[in-house]
mmCIF file with all atom_site columns, C-alpha atoms in Angstrom:
data_model
loop_
_atom_site.group_PDB
_atom_site.id
_atom_site.type_symbol
_atom_site.label_atom_id
_atom_site.label_alt_id
_atom_site.label_comp_id
_atom_site.label_asym_id
_atom_site.label_entity_id
_atom_site.label_seq_id
_atom_site.pdbx_PDB_ins_code
_atom_site.Cartn_x
_atom_site.Cartn_y
_atom_site.Cartn_z
_atom_site.occupancy
_atom_site.B_iso_or_equiv
_atom_site.pdbx_formal_charge
_atom_site.auth_seq_id
_atom_site.auth_comp_id
_atom_site.auth_asym_id
_atom_site.auth_atom_id
_atom_site.pdbx_PDB_model_num
ATOM 1   C CA . MET D 1 1   ? 0.000   0.000  0.000   1.00 57.00 ? 15  MET D CA 1
ATOM 2   C CA . ASN D 1 2   ? 2.715   2.339  0.772   1.00 73.00 ? 16  ASN D CA 1
ATOM 3   C CA . ASP D 1 3   ? 4.011   1.738  -2.686  1.00 76.00 ? 17  ASP D CA 1
ATOM 4   C CA . ASN D 1 4   ? 0.700   2.801  -4.278  1.00 79.00 ? 18  ASN D CA 1
ATOM 5   C CA . LEU D 1 5   ? 0.475   5.815  -2.046  1.00 79.00 ? 19  LEU D CA 1
ATOM 6   C CA . LEU D 1 6   ? 3.989   6.784  -2.997  1.00 78.00 ? 20  LEU D CA 1
ATOM 7   C CA . LYS D 1 7   ? 3.201   6.371  -6.715  1.00 81.00 ? 21  LYS D CA 1
ATOM 8   C CA . GLU D 1 8   ? 0.075   8.523  -6.357  1.00 83.00 ? 22  GLU D CA 1
ATOM 9   C CA . LYS D 1 9   ? 2.018   11.205 -4.550  1.00 84.00 ? 23  LYS D CA 1
ATOM 10  C CA . ILE D 1 10  ? 4.703   11.168 -7.271  1.00 85.00 ? 24  ILE D CA 1
ATOM 11  C CA . ASN D 1 11  ? 1.980   11.318 -9.968  1.00 86.00 ? 25  ASN D CA 1
ATOM 12  C CA . ASP D 1 12  ? 0.288   14.234 -8.174  1.00 86.00 ? 26  ASP D CA 1
ATOM 13  C CA . ASN D 1 13  ? 3.602   16.064 -7.897  1.00 88.00 ? 27  ASN D CA 1
ATOM 14  C CA . LEU D 1 14  ? 4.355   15.409 -11.570 1.00 90.00 ? 28  LEU D CA 1
ATOM 15  C CA . LEU D 1 15  ? 0.888   16.636 -12.596 1.00 91.00 ? 29  LEU D CA 1
ATOM 16  C CA . LYS D 1 16  ? 1.347   19.767 -10.515 1.00 92.00 ? 30  LYS D CA 1
ATOM 17  C CA . GLU D 1 17  ? 4.764   20.368 -12.079 1.00 93.00 ? 31  GLU D CA 1
ATOM 18  C CA . ILE D 1 18  ? 3.293   19.820 -15.554 1.00 94.00 ? 32  ILE D CA 1
ATOM 19  C CA . GLU D 1 19  ? 0.550   22.377 -14.786 1.00 94.00 ? 33  GLU D CA 1
ATOM 20  C CA . ILE D 1 20  ? 3.135   24.867 -13.521 1.00 95.00 ? 34  ILE D CA 1
ATOM 21  C CA . ILE D 1 21  ? 5.249   24.336 -16.655 1.00 95.00 ? 35  ILE D CA 1
ATOM 22  C CA . LYS D 1 22  ? 2.141   24.714 -18.863 1.00 96.00 ? 36  LYS D CA 1
ATOM 23  C CA . GLU D 1 23  ? 1.267   28.005 -17.142 1.00 95.00 ? 37  GLU D CA 1
ATOM 24  C CA . LYS D 1 24  ? 4.836   29.265 -17.559 1.00 96.00 ? 38  LYS D CA 1
ATOM 25  C CA . LEU D 1 25  ? 4.789   28.200 -21.210 1.00 95.00 ? 39  LEU D CA 1
ATOM 26  C CA . GLU D 1 26  ? 1.485   30.047 -21.805 1.00 96.00 ? 40  GLU D CA 1
ATOM 27  C CA . LYS D 1 27  ? 2.874   33.173 -20.139 1.00 96.00 ? 41  LYS D CA 1
ATOM 28  C CA . GLU D 1 28  ? 6.026   33.025 -22.280 1.00 95.00 ? 42  GLU D CA 1
ATOM 29  C CA . LYS D 1 29  ? 3.970   32.362 -25.410 1.00 96.00 ? 43  LYS D CA 1
ATOM 30  C CA . ASP D 1 30  ? 1.722   35.352 -24.624 1.00 95.00 ? 44  ASP D CA 1
ATOM 31  C CA . LYS D 1 31  ? 4.790   37.488 -23.936 1.00 96.00 ? 45  LYS D CA 1
ATOM 32  C CA . PHE D 1 32  ? 6.350   36.387 -27.237 1.00 95.00 ? 46  PHE D CA 1
ATOM 33  C CA . LEU D 1 33  ? 3.161   37.139 -29.199 1.00 95.00 ? 47  LEU D CA 1
ATOM 34  C CA . ARG D 1 34  ? 2.939   40.603 -27.656 1.00 96.00 ? 48  ARG D CA 1
ATOM 35  C CA . ILE D 1 35  ? 6.566   41.379 -28.455 1.00 96.00 ? 49  ILE D CA 1
ATOM 36  C CA . PHE D 1 36  ? 6.118   40.054 -31.988 1.00 95.00 ? 50  PHE D CA 1
ATOM 37  C CA . ALA D 1 37  ? 2.995   42.217 -32.482 1.00 96.00 ? 51  ALA D CA 1
ATOM 38  C CA . GLU D 1 38  ? 4.843   45.263 -31.120 1.00 96.00 ? 52  GLU D CA 1
ATOM 39  C CA . PHE D 1 39  ? 7.730   44.578 -33.500 1.00 96.00 ? 53  PHE D CA 1
ATOM 40  C CA . GLU D 1 40  ? 5.367   44.267 -36.499 1.00 96.00 ? 54  GLU D CA 1
ATOM 41  C CA . ASN D 1 41  ? 3.715   47.575 -35.517 1.00 96.00 ? 55  ASN D CA 1
ATOM 42  C CA . TYR D 1 42  ? 7.163   49.139 -35.160 1.00 96.00 ? 56  TYR D CA 1
ATOM 43  C CA . LYS D 1 43  ? 8.152   47.964 -38.652 1.00 96.00 ? 57  LYS D CA 1
ATOM 44  C CA . LYS D 1 44  ? 4.933   49.383 -40.137 1.00 96.00 ? 58  LYS D CA 1
ATOM 45  C CA . ARG D 1 45  ? 5.409   52.695 -38.317 1.00 96.00 ? 59  ARG D CA 1
ATOM 46  C CA . ILE D 1 46  ? 9.046   53.021 -39.441 1.00 96.00 ? 60  ILE D CA 1
ATOM 47  C CA . LYS D 1 47  ? 8.072   52.191 -43.028 1.00 95.00 ? 61  LYS D CA 1
ATOM 48  C CA . LYS D 1 48  ? 5.295   54.813 -42.961 1.00 95.00 ? 62  LYS D CA 1
ATOM 49  C CA . GLU D 1 49  ? 7.576   57.423 -41.374 1.00 95.00 ? 63  GLU D CA 1
ATOM 50  C CA . SER D 1 50  ? 10.308  56.855 -43.946 1.00 94.00 ? 64  SER D CA 1
ATOM 51  C CA . LEU D 1 51  ? 7.761   57.049 -46.773 1.00 93.00 ? 65  LEU D CA 1
ATOM 52  C CA . ASP D 1 52  ? 6.387   60.295 -45.303 1.00 92.00 ? 66  ASP D CA 1
ATOM 53  C CA . LEU D 1 53  ? 9.916   61.671 -45.003 1.00 93.00 ? 67  LEU D CA 1
ATOM 54  C CA . PHE D 1 54  ? 10.642  60.712 -48.615 1.00 91.00 ? 68  PHE D CA 1
ATOM 55  C CA . ARG D 1 55  ? 7.437   62.431 -49.777 1.00 90.00 ? 69  ARG D CA 1
ATOM 56  C CA . THR D 1 56  ? 8.284   65.565 -47.808 1.00 90.00 ? 70  THR D CA 1
ATOM 57  C CA . VAL D 1 57  ? 11.806  65.729 -49.227 1.00 93.00 ? 71  VAL D CA 1
ATOM 58  C CA . HIS D 1 58  ? 10.472  65.034 -52.740 1.00 92.00 ? 72  HIS D CA 1
ATOM 59  C CA . GLN D 1 59  ? 7.904   67.820 -52.383 1.00 93.00 ? 73  GLN D CA 1
ATOM 60  C CA . GLN D 1 60  ? 10.509  70.248 -51.059 1.00 94.00 ? 74  GLN D CA 1
ATOM 61  C CA . ILE D 1 61  ? 12.871  69.527 -53.968 1.00 95.00 ? 75  ILE D CA 1
ATOM 62  C CA . ILE D 1 62  ? 10.049  70.108 -56.458 1.00 94.00 ? 76  ILE D CA 1
ATOM 63  C CA . LEU D 1 63  ? 9.112   73.352 -54.660 1.00 94.00 ? 77  LEU D CA 1
ATOM 64  C CA . ASP D 1 64  ? 12.724  74.488 -54.914 1.00 95.00 ? 78  ASP D CA 1
ATOM 65  C CA . LEU D 1 65  ? 12.738  73.805 -58.677 1.00 95.00 ? 79  LEU D CA 1
ATOM 66  C CA . ILE D 1 66  ? 9.538   75.731 -59.482 1.00 95.00 ? 80  ILE D CA 1
ATOM 67  C CA . PRO D 1 67  ? 11.282  79.151 -59.496 1.00 95.00 ? 81  PRO D CA 1
ATOM 68  C CA . ILE D 1 68  ? 13.542  77.775 -62.241 1.00 94.00 ? 82  ILE D CA 1
ATOM 69  C CA . LEU D 1 69  ? 10.405  77.096 -64.318 1.00 93.00 ? 83  LEU D CA 1
ATOM 70  C CA . ASP D 1 70  ? 9.401   80.716 -63.744 1.00 93.00 ? 84  ASP D CA 1
ATOM 71  C CA . ASP D 1 71  ? 12.858  81.874 -64.812 1.00 93.00 ? 85  ASP D CA 1
ATOM 72  C CA . PHE D 1 72  ? 12.598  79.837 -68.021 1.00 91.00 ? 86  PHE D CA 1
ATOM 73  C CA . GLU D 1 73  ? 9.270   81.501 -68.868 1.00 90.00 ? 87  GLU D CA 1
ATOM 74  C CA . ARG D 1 74  ? 10.593  85.000 -68.165 1.00 90.00 ? 88  ARG D CA 1
ATOM 75  C CA . GLY D 1 75  ? 13.873  84.278 -69.944 1.00 91.00 ? 89  GLY D CA 1
ATOM 76  C CA . LEU D 1 76  ? 12.165  82.978 -73.078 1.00 91.00 ? 90  LEU D CA 1
ATOM 77  C CA . LYS D 1 77  ? 9.856   85.984 -73.116 1.00 89.00 ? 91  LYS D CA 1
ATOM 78  C CA . GLU D 1 78  ? 12.882  88.314 -73.039 1.00 90.00 ? 92  GLU D CA 1
ATOM 79  C CA . LEU D 1 79  ? 14.868  86.238 -75.549 1.00 90.00 ? 93  LEU D CA 1
ATOM 80  C CA . LYS D 1 80  ? 12.031  86.460 -78.079 1.00 88.00 ? 94  LYS D CA 1
ATOM 81  C CA . LYS D 1 81  ? 12.695  90.209 -78.198 1.00 89.00 ? 95  LYS D CA 1
ATOM 82  C CA . SER D 1 82  ? 16.229  89.504 -79.472 1.00 85.00 ? 96  SER D CA 1
ATOM 83  C CA . LYS D 1 83  ? 14.937  87.524 -82.476 1.00 82.00 ? 97  LYS D CA 1
ATOM 84  C CA . ASN D 1 84  ? 17.872  85.080 -82.192 1.00 86.00 ? 98  ASN D CA 1
ATOM 85  C CA . GLU D 1 85  ? 16.018  81.885 -83.167 1.00 89.00 ? 99  GLU D CA 1
ATOM 86  C CA . LEU D 1 86  ? 18.890  79.497 -82.396 1.00 91.00 ? 100 LEU D CA 1
ATOM 87  C CA . ILE D 1 87  ? 19.248  80.668 -78.798 1.00 89.00 ? 101 ILE D CA 1
ATOM 88  C CA . ILE D 1 88  ? 15.456  80.732 -78.336 1.00 90.00 ? 102 ILE D CA 1
ATOM 89  C CA . GLN D 1 89  ? 15.150  77.192 -79.711 1.00 92.00 ? 103 GLN D CA 1
ATOM 90  C CA . GLY D 1 90  ? 17.982  75.914 -77.481 1.00 91.00 ? 104 GLY D CA 1
ATOM 91  C CA . ILE D 1 91  ? 16.537  77.412 -74.303 1.00 91.00 ? 105 ILE D CA 1
ATOM 92  C CA . TYR D 1 92  ? 13.067  76.186 -75.280 1.00 92.00 ? 106 TYR D CA 1
ATOM 93  C CA . LEU D 1 93  ? 14.325  72.604 -75.695 1.00 94.00 ? 107 LEU D CA 1
ATOM 94  C CA . ILE D 1 94  ? 15.953  72.700 -72.256 1.00 94.00 ? 108 ILE D CA 1
ATOM 95  C CA . GLN D 1 95  ? 12.736  74.069 -70.771 1.00 94.00 ? 109 GLN D CA 1
ATOM 96  C CA . VAL D 1 96  ? 10.646  71.310 -72.402 1.00 95.00 ? 110 VAL D CA 1
ATOM 97  C CA . LYS D 1 97  ? 13.004  68.616 -71.103 1.00 96.00 ? 111 LYS D CA 1
ATOM 98  C CA . PHE D 1 98  ? 12.904  70.127 -67.603 1.00 95.00 ? 112 PHE D CA 1
ATOM 99  C CA . ILE D 1 99  ? 9.089   70.267 -67.615 1.00 95.00 ? 113 ILE D CA 1
ATOM 100 C CA . LYS D 1 100 ? 8.905   66.655 -68.867 1.00 96.00 ? 114 LYS D CA 1
ATOM 101 C CA . ILE D 1 101 ? 11.083  65.436 -65.992 1.00 95.00 ? 115 ILE D CA 1
ATOM 102 C CA . LEU D 1 102 ? 9.002   67.333 -63.423 1.00 95.00 ? 116 LEU D CA 1
ATOM 103 C CA . LYS D 1 103 ? 5.771   65.943 -64.915 1.00 95.00 ? 117 LYS D CA 1
ATOM 104 C CA . GLN D 1 104 ? 7.162   62.440 -64.537 1.00 95.00 ? 118 GLN D CA 1
ATOM 105 C CA . LYS D 1 105 ? 7.674   63.243 -60.862 1.00 93.00 ? 119 LYS D CA 1
ATOM 106 C CA . GLY D 1 106 ? 4.005   64.266 -60.542 1.00 94.00 ? 120 GLY D CA 1
ATOM 107 C CA . LEU D 1 107 ? 4.147   68.035 -61.031 1.00 96.00 ? 121 LEU D CA 1
ATOM 108 C CA . ASN D 1 108 ? 1.451   69.654 -63.169 1.00 94.00 ? 122 ASN D CA 1
ATOM 109 C CA . LYS D 1 109 ? 0.769   73.281 -63.927 1.00 94.00 ? 123 LYS D CA 1
ATOM 110 C CA . ILE D 1 110 ? -2.623  74.574 -62.810 1.00 95.00 ? 124 ILE D CA 1
ATOM 111 C CA . LYS D 1 111 ? -4.622  75.235 -65.952 1.00 94.00 ? 125 LYS D CA 1
ATOM 112 C CA . ILE D 1 112 ? -5.761  78.854 -65.870 1.00 93.00 ? 126 ILE D CA 1
ATOM 113 C CA . LYS D 1 113 ? -6.462  81.564 -68.404 1.00 92.00 ? 127 LYS D CA 1
ATOM 114 C CA . LYS D 1 114 ? -7.679  85.128 -68.358 1.00 91.00 ? 128 LYS D CA 1
ATOM 115 C CA . GLY D 1 115 ? -11.414 85.302 -67.797 1.00 88.00 ? 129 GLY D CA 1
ATOM 116 C CA . ASP D 1 116 ? -11.618 82.157 -65.630 1.00 92.00 ? 130 ASP D CA 1
ATOM 117 C CA . ASP D 1 117 ? -13.584 82.334 -62.392 1.00 91.00 ? 131 ASP D CA 1
ATOM 118 C CA . PHE D 1 118 ? -11.428 83.102 -59.359 1.00 93.00 ? 132 PHE D CA 1
ATOM 119 C CA . ASN D 1 119 ? -11.104 79.913 -57.264 1.00 93.00 ? 133 ASN D CA 1
ATOM 120 C CA . THR D 1 120 ? -9.393  80.042 -53.861 1.00 92.00 ? 134 THR D CA 1
ATOM 121 C CA . ASP D 1 121 ? -8.560  76.326 -54.116 1.00 94.00 ? 135 ASP D CA 1
ATOM 122 C CA . PHE D 1 122 ? -6.138  77.069 -56.955 1.00 95.00 ? 136 PHE D CA 1
ATOM 123 C CA . HIS D 1 123 ? -5.637  80.857 -57.086 1.00 96.00 ? 137 HIS D CA 1
ATOM 124 C CA . GLU D 1 124 ? -4.230  83.514 -54.808 1.00 95.00 ? 138 GLU D CA 1
ATOM 125 C CA . ALA D 1 125 ? -5.442  87.046 -55.513 1.00 94.00 ? 139 ALA D CA 1
ATOM 126 C CA . ILE D 1 126 ? -2.530  89.471 -55.379 1.00 95.00 ? 140 ILE D CA 1
ATOM 127 C CA . THR D 1 127 ? -4.792  92.445 -55.939 1.00 93.00 ? 141 THR D CA 1
ATOM 128 C CA . GLN D 1 128 ? -8.155  93.439 -57.369 1.00 93.00 ? 142 GLN D CA 1
ATOM 129 C CA . ILE D 1 129 ? -8.696  96.053 -60.012 1.00 92.00 ? 143 ILE D CA 1
ATOM 130 C CA . PRO D 1 130 ? -11.905 97.798 -61.029 1.00 91.00 ? 144 PRO D CA 1
ATOM 131 C CA . VAL D 1 131 ? -13.386 96.447 -64.260 1.00 88.00 ? 145 VAL D CA 1
ATOM 132 C CA . LEU D 1 132 ? -15.520 98.189 -66.834 1.00 86.00 ? 146 LEU D CA 1
ATOM 133 C CA . THR D 1 133 ? -17.973 95.338 -67.405 1.00 85.00 ? 147 THR D CA 1
ATOM 134 C CA . GLU D 1 134 ? -19.987 93.383 -64.869 1.00 85.00 ? 148 GLU D CA 1
ATOM 135 C CA . ASN D 1 135 ? -19.078 90.019 -66.396 1.00 86.00 ? 149 ASN D CA 1
ATOM 136 C CA . LEU D 1 136 ? -15.393 90.463 -65.401 1.00 87.00 ? 150 LEU D CA 1
ATOM 137 C CA . LYS D 1 137 ? -16.126 90.806 -61.673 1.00 89.00 ? 151 LYS D CA 1
ATOM 138 C CA . GLY D 1 138 ? -14.662 87.857 -59.752 1.00 88.00 ? 152 GLY D CA 1
ATOM 139 C CA . LYS D 1 139 ? -12.756 86.740 -62.836 1.00 92.00 ? 153 LYS D CA 1
ATOM 140 C CA . VAL D 1 140 ? -9.025  86.351 -63.436 1.00 94.00 ? 154 VAL D CA 1
ATOM 141 C CA . ILE D 1 141 ? -7.834  89.511 -65.199 1.00 93.00 ? 155 ILE D CA 1
ATOM 142 C CA . GLU D 1 142 ? -4.100  88.803 -65.231 1.00 92.00 ? 156 GLU D CA 1
ATOM 143 C CA . ILE D 1 143 ? -1.907  85.814 -64.307 1.00 94.00 ? 157 ILE D CA 1
ATOM 144 C CA . ILE D 1 144 ? 1.173   86.967 -62.425 1.00 93.00 ? 158 ILE D CA 1
ATOM 145 C CA . GLU D 1 145 ? 2.698   83.591 -61.534 1.00 93.00 ? 159 GLU D CA 1
ATOM 146 C CA . SER D 1 146 ? 1.729   80.041 -62.484 1.00 93.00 ? 160 SER D CA 1
ATOM 147 C CA . GLY D 1 147 ? 0.443   77.609 -59.880 1.00 95.00 ? 161 GLY D CA 1
ATOM 148 C CA . TYR D 1 148 ? 1.381   73.949 -59.551 1.00 96.00 ? 162 TYR D CA 1
ATOM 149 C CA . ILE D 1 149 ? -0.125  70.696 -58.325 1.00 96.00 ? 163 ILE D CA 1
ATOM 150 C CA . LEU D 1 150 ? 2.017   67.811 -57.070 1.00 95.00 ? 164 LEU D CA 1
ATOM 151 C CA . GLN D 1 151 ? 0.292   64.437 -56.809 1.00 90.00 ? 165 GLN D CA 1
ATOM 152 C CA . GLU D 1 152 ? -3.228  65.932 -56.496 1.00 90.00 ? 166 GLU D CA 1
ATOM 153 C CA . LYS D 1 153 ? -2.066  68.535 -53.935 1.00 93.00 ? 167 LYS D CA 1
ATOM 154 C CA . VAL D 1 154 ? -1.686  72.236 -54.678 1.00 95.00 ? 168 VAL D CA 1
ATOM 155 C CA . ILE D 1 155 ? 1.872   73.123 -53.704 1.00 94.00 ? 169 ILE D CA 1
ATOM 156 C CA . ARG D 1 156 ? 1.789   76.644 -55.122 1.00 95.00 ? 170 ARG D CA 1
ATOM 157 C CA . HIS D 1 157 ? -1.314  78.673 -55.870 1.00 96.00 ? 171 HIS D CA 1
ATOM 158 C CA . ALA D 1 158 ? -1.430  80.667 -59.090 1.00 95.00 ? 172 ALA D CA 1
ATOM 159 C CA . LYS D 1 159 ? -0.948  84.356 -58.279 1.00 96.00 ? 173 LYS D CA 1
ATOM 160 C CA . VAL D 1 160 ? -3.577  86.382 -60.117 1.00 96.00 ? 174 VAL D CA 1
ATOM 161 C CA . ILE D 1 161 ? -5.192  89.780 -60.385 1.00 94.00 ? 175 ILE D CA 1
ATOM 162 C CA . THR D 1 162 ? -8.982  89.686 -60.205 1.00 94.00 ? 176 THR D CA 1
ATOM 163 C CA . GLY D 1 163 ? -11.707 92.059 -61.227 1.00 92.00 ? 177 GLY D CA 1
ATOM 164 C CA . LYS D 1 164 ? -13.908 93.848 -58.704 1.00 87.00 ? 178 LYS D CA 1
#
């Protein structure tokens, strides 16, 4: 009998130890899953932050290049006064290539012409001038500086003069 009692006691102790080990294993497994989930969230956050940083830098570079587009427009306008077709053609080709590269990067000029309705989403009114006819009120009278959109976002409003 003592032998059976001893075996039962050993079995009980083993079962208790197995339960303790199972509990420890579950705790470690839960801890591992939490750490793994935190790591996956960390990777996603870092990826998003680096993508956001890349977009910000990309946008800033494009913004820094826009004044060069303005200079090309002004320069070509002045060169046309000289009537030197070879120089005009050369500068024009460089301008076209530059615009093509910027378009590939997602930059588009805001389409605007004289007589369009003034729209604060795309235009910035520099000043208003009195107009002779009623139909020119609230319309674009003069375009001072072109506006640009980068990837569906206005990064520079067109500077215009409107009629009042």
